Amino acid sequence: MRITRTVAGRSRRVAVLATTGLTASALLLTGCSSDDSDSNESSDANGKITLTVADYGQFGYKEAGLFAKYHELHPNITVKEDTTADEKVYYPKLLQQLNAGSGLADVQGLEVGRIKELVDTKADQFADLSKVIDVKEFVSWKEKQATTADGKVIGAGTDIGPMSLCYNTELFKKAGLPTDRKEVAAKITGGWEDYLKLGEEYKKKAPAGTYFMDSASAMYNAVVSSNAKQYYDESGKAIYKESPSVQQGWNLAAEAADKKLTQGLAQFSDPWAAALRKGTIATVACPAWMAGQISVNAGDANKGKWDITTAPGATAANWGGSFLGVPKSGKNVDEATKLVKWLTAPEQQAAVFKAIGSFPSNTGAYELPDVKNATLPYFNDAPIGQIYADEAKSIPETILGPKDAAIKDTISTQINNMEQRGTKPDAAWEAATKSIDKVIG
Amino acid sequence: MATSTPTRDAYAPPPRGSQHKPVDARRQTWRSRLWRFDDKASPYAYIAPFFLVFGAFGLYPLLYTGWIAMHRVEMTGMDQMEWVGWENFDKILHDSEFWTAVSNTFLIGVISVVPQLLVALGLAHLLNYKLRASTFWRTVILTPYATSVASAALVFALVFRADGGLLNWALHFVGLGDTNWANGHWTSKIAIAVIVIWRWTGYNALIYLAAMQAVPSDLYEAASLDGASRWQQFRKVTIPSLRPTILFTIVISTIGSMQLFGEPLLLEGGTLGATGGNENQYETLSVYLYNYGWNLGHLGPAAAVAWAMLALLLIIAAVNWLIGRFVRKSAV
């Protein structure tokens, strides 16, 4: 009898244990896949809607108070912004979320260097905005960049980056250079070669520990940006090895590194921000959005020390600029497209421009007083509205490729090596092409 | 449990053909069959949860990674897979950056594991003395292990910063110039090794301490009667007794250093971190994998790197095993 009881008891125990174990592991297995079920819950019983906006860098909506204003206009809608500082961190995450079809915000920021790749491969996951926004309102080339072959528009243009030159008047004065923006402009009308000559002039009497430019890769970007043909040709073939604009930019960067005109800082890195704060940089190639970056990083202590003038040379350049897209998987696609339309309308783009200096892509904004008469107090009241609007008119329509951003980053890294480590231009170019071939895959 | 359960043999059913009635015998056999089944099957049920979880989160990803490694898959279109066979492996094996990453991984591994284990051994020896508040000290040396990689790496990134970093600031006082730690080939590796050493020394010290306390105290008594000094006791008694434990920590640390990822990624952060510095001077294999997959978006070669790492680990394990066998033999 005792035996029987023990055996039965044991097997019951085994059964219980086994079942518990299996159930537990089954729960574990299933539990892991269902934990994000309520993160997309954005509309509650009262019809209140929360729209999420995911972006990177500085879109300026918070600074311009636009989300608060939208809430005032639409009391049932609250907008939450999730900003990633570095676009290079933001984009891979966006791709992963697009692949998974979950975790996406209602509105996603899209960078111009990535837009071609997204148009080519992910267009079917974004709502078509062509019916919502009027593409003719934007500068002629802007919406073409976000349009698929069959006419779908996946992104509404936010800002563009007409190029100017930002300079530190205090350092210019100490180095015996003119500080007036017209006089500075006159010295560099011949183009980026003149800019390097100005750099040599600066270096002769420069205050110790200061540099003419922050980074040669920034100058390289500015040079390449003023050309229609950059890394790809019309047929979509990567031509960066033969591209004249890339060669010109590379050679100028090598020269700047060789003459030690640059501090050799990777832009947007911590040391770069620290250098702006300390005031060791005399000039920064300055697409419109860069003005915001400078004022934020250099801080209040440097207010009024900076000024803005036209970029070297006669050809205008556009560097950067973003789009807002609406992923189809969102729960409030309609409300999100309405928000995007509102955010990219002239008045709102003008407000962003006023707040942080990102230049509107919606031409309707150029006639608004906030843009037309805009001056930037941080930059010695520079008439930026006028400077950038003039530039914007002559920006060439550039040919984009899927890996523009990655190619640009790779070349920038190698330019950085020339500046910081004295890597010989040939070796750096070889390293760059090798990496880029890997990027293109 | 084992104490209350009598051994199985004691309950072995009586052999057939004994005095029992047929009915009883049948019941007995049924019971004994159930019993045997229970005996054989229940251990599998006990260990099943682990293997289910391992299958889902270990084996399946492993095999699927192998599958991906044979395909051309882009992050921009993960649903489109094109069979390419061994091409991805060919690609990474002919990529000089891969070999840079391999040598970086090994160099950083060596300069972090060796000092870390030596210091851990010393610390364990000290903690093994009779100390006041010994639990406190033991807890304290484990705290670095409890911090997350991310926070440790971020704090050390501040220490090693070229511009305004704590270390350069301190070096400045002893008259040494600025060093761009992340930029140099050796300095960057040292910086990363320091983070690893800081995090793992205490952990290893506790393992050693546990092993040391298992060393019979009469060995020490005998040694001191023979006039051995503390140092001699450490060398002649402690170290030989710890040999298996030391081997264990070496294996664990080697695996850990193969997987080194957070520290190099966060030393500079951003694009530079993801490529292990602007000349890949501190790019480890994991960072190389990450960059290939998530930054460049080419998942095929990235998966191939994962398998190459597994192959390397197996080679290391084999070498370890051979050394271990050799050590055991020479010890006898």
mmCIF file of C-alpha atoms in Angstrom, chain B residues 17 20 22 29 79-80 83 111-112 147 158 196-197 211 214 216 221 284 286 296 312:
data_model
loop_
_atom_site.group_PDB
_atom_site.id
_atom_site.type_symbol
_atom_site.label_atom_id
_atom_site.label_comp_id
_atom_site.label_asym_id
_atom_site.label_seq_id
_atom_site.Cartn_x
_atom_site.Cartn_y
_atom_site.Cartn_z
ATOM 1 C CA GLY B 17 7.045 -16.650 -11.154
ATOM 2 C CA HIS B 20 1.909 -14.046 -5.968
ATOM 3 C CA PRO B 22 -1.767 -13.700 -11.221
ATOM 4 C CA THR B 29 3.801 -5.169 -13.745
ATOM 5 C CA ASP B 79 10.972 40.234 -47.206
ATOM 6 C CA GLN B 80 13.056 39.893 -50.356
ATOM 7 C CA TRP B 83 20.126 33.034 -52.433
ATOM 8 C CA ILE B 111 44.787 43.462 -22.292
ATOM 9 C CA SER B 112 41.529 43.320 -20.384
ATOM 10 C CA THR B 147 26.022 48.768 -13.125
ATOM 11 C CA LEU B 158 33.671 61.390 -20.034
ATOM 12 C CA VAL B 196 35.988 46.088 -18.919
ATOM 13 C CA ILE B 197 38.445 45.607 -16.069
ATOM 14 C CA ALA B 211 36.891 28.787 -4.421
ATOM 15 C CA ALA B 214 36.708 25.747 -0.160
ATOM 16 C CA PRO B 216 40.856 23.020 3.433
ATOM 17 C CA GLU B 221 48.085 25.114 8.873
ATOM 18 C CA THR B 284 35.421 44.767 -32.226
ATOM 19 C CA SER B 286 30.333 42.730 -32.489
ATOM 20 C CA LEU B 296 24.871 49.803 -43.742
ATOM 21 C CA LEU B 312 36.100 31.593 -33.614
#
